[in-house]
CSV table of C-alpha atoms in Angstrom, one decimal:
chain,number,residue,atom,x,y,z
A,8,UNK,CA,0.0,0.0,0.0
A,9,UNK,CA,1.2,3.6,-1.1
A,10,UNK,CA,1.5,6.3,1.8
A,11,UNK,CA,1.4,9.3,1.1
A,12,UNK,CA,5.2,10.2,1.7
A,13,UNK,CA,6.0,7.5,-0.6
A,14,UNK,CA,3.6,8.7,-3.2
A,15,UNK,CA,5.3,12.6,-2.7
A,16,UNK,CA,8.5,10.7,-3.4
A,17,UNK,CA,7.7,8.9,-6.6
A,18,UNK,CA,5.4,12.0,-8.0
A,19,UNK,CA,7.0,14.2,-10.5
A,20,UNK,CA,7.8,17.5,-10.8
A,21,UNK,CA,6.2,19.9,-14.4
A,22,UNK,CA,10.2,19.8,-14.9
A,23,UNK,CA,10.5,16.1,-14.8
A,24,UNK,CA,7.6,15.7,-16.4
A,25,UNK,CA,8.1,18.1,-19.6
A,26,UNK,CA,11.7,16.7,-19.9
A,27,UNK,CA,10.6,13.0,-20.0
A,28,UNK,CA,7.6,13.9,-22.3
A,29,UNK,CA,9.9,16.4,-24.3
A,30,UNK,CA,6.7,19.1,-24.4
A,31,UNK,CA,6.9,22.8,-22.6
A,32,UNK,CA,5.5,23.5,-19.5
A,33,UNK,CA,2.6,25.4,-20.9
A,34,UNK,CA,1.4,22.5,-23.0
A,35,UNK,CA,1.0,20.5,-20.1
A,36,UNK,CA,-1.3,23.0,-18.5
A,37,UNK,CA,-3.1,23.2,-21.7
A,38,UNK,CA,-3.9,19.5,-21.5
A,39,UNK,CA,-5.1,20.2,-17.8
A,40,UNK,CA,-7.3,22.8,-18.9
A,41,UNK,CA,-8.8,21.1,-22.2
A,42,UNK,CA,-9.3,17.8,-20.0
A,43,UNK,CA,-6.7,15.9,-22.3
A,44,UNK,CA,-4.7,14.8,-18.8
A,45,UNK,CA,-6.3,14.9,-15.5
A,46,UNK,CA,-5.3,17.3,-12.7
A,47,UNK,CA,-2.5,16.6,-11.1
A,48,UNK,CA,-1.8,16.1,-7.2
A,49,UNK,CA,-0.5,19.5,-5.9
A,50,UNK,CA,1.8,20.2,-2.7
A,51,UNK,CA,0.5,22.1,0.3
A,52,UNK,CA,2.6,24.7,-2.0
A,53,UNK,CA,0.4,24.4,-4.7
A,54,UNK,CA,3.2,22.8,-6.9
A,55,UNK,CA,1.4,20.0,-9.5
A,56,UNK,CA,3.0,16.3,-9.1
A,57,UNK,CA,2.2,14.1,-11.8
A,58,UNK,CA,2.4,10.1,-11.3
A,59,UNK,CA,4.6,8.2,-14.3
A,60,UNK,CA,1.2,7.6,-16.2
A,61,UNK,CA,1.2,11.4,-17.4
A,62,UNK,CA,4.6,10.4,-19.4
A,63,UNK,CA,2.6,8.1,-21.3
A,64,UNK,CA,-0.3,10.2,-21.7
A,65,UNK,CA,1.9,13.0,-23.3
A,66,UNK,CA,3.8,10.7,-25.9
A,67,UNK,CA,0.2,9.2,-26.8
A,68,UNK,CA,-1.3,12.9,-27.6
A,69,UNK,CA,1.7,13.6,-29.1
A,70,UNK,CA,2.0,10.8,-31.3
A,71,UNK,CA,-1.3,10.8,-32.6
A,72,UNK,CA,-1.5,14.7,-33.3
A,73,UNK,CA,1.7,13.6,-35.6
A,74,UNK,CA,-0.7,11.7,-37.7
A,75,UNK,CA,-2.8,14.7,-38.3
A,76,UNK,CA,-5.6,14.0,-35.3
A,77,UNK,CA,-7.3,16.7,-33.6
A,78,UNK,CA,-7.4,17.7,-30.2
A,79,UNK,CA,-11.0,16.9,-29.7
A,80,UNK,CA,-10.6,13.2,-31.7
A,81,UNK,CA,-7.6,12.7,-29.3
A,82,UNK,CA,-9.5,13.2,-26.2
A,83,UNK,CA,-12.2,10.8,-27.6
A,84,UNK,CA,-9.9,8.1,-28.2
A,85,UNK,CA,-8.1,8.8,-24.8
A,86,UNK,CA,-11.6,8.6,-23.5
A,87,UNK,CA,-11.9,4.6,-24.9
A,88,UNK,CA,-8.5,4.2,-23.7
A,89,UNK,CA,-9.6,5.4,-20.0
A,90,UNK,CA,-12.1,2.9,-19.9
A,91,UNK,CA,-9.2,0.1,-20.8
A,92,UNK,CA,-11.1,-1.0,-24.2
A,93,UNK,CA,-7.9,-0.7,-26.7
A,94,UNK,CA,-8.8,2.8,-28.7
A,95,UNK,CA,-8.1,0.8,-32.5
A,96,UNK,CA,-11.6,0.7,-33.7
A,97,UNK,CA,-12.3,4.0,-33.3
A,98,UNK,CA,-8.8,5.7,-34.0
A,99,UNK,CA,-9.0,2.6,-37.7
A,100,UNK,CA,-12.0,5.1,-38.2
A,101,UNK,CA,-10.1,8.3,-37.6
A,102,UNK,CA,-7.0,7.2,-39.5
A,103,UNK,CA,-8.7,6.0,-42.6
A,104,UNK,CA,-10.6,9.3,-42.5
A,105,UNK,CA,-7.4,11.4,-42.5
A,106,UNK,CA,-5.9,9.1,-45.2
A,107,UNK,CA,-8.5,10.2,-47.2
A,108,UNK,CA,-8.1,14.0,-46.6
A,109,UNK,CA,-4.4,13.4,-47.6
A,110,UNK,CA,-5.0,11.4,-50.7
A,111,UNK,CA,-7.5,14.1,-51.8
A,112,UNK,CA,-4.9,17.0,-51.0
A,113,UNK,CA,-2.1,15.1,-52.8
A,114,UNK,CA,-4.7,14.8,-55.9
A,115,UNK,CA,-4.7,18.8,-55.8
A,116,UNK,CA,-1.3,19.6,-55.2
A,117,UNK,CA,-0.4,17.2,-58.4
A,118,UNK,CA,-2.7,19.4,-60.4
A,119,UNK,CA,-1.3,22.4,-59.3
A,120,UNK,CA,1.9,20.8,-60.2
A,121,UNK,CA,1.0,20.3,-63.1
A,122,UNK,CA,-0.7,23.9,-63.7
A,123,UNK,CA,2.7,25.8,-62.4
A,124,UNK,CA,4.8,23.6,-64.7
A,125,UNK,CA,2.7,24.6,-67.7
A,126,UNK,CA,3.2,27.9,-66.8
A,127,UNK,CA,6.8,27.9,-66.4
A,128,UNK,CA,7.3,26.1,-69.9
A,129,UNK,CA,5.3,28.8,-71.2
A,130,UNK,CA,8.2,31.3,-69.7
A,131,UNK,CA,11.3,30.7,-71.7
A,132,UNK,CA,12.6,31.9,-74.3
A,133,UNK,CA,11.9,36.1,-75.0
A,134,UNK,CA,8.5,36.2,-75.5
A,135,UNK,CA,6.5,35.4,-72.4
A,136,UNK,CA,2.7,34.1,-73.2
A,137,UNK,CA,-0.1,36.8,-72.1
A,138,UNK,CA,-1.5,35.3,-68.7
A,139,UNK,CA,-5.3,34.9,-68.6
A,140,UNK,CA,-7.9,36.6,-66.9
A,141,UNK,CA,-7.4,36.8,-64.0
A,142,UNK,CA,-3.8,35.2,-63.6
A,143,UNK,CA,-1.1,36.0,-61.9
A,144,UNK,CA,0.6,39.2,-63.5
A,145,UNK,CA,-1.1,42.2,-63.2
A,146,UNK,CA,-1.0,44.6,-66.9
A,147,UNK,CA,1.5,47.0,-65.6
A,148,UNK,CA,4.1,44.9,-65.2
A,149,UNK,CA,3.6,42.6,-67.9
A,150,UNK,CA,6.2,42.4,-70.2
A,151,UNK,CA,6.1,45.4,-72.8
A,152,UNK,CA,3.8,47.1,-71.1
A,153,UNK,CA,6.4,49.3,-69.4
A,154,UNK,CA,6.4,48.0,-66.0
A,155,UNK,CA,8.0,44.7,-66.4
């Protein structure tokens, strides 16, 4: 059984904490505040002790906002984990979601790729073609046209 002077020596300090974790102080109370870790223990001085669980907690928020999850979809799948119930089905969900998102966005950037490399073939050599409506250059500094 845990006393309570062995729990003060095995808690640690925001600085322990935020050096294991490798996050800044402020980011920890962040969490605190958003409900992403739970409160911490605090001294008769007010100072916040963590127990080693919070180490865990940190590297799991920050590994999964890596992959592009949000805040919010973090705390629900820290909510599953909470409960014990392995978080995969709902964070399979998640992932395949934000898969999606990126194939979509690597679909754009290819066509505007594809749309900038036009363009700068259509650069070289003296002559430089006449933009369309709307493009990029505007008429006074156009080639020619005394600005350019």
């Amino acid at each position: 059984m845990r006393t309570e002077a062995t729990t003060a020596l095995t808690a640690l300090t925001m600085s322990q904490v935020t050096s294991r974790a490798g996050v800044r102080p402020d980011t920890v109370r962040y969490y605190e505040r958003i409900g992403l870790l739970p409160a911490p223990a605090r001294t008769t001085g007010a100072h916040r002790r963590y127990d080693e669980g919070v180490i865990d907690r940190l590297r799991f928020i920050r590994g999964t906002q890596r992959l592009g999850l949000t805040l919010t979809e973090i705390g629900d799948l820290l909510s599953v984990r909470d409960t014990g119930v392995c978080p995969c089905e709902p964070a399979e969900t998640m992932l395949e979601r934000h898969l999606a998102e990126i194939d979509a966005e690597m679909t754009r950037l290819g066509a505007l790729r594809a749309e900038l490399t036009s363009m700068l073939s259509g650069m070289s050599g003296e002559s430089c073609a006449d933009p369309l409506p709307g493009a990029w250059c505007p008429p006074d500094h156009e080639p020619g046209r005394g600005g350019g």
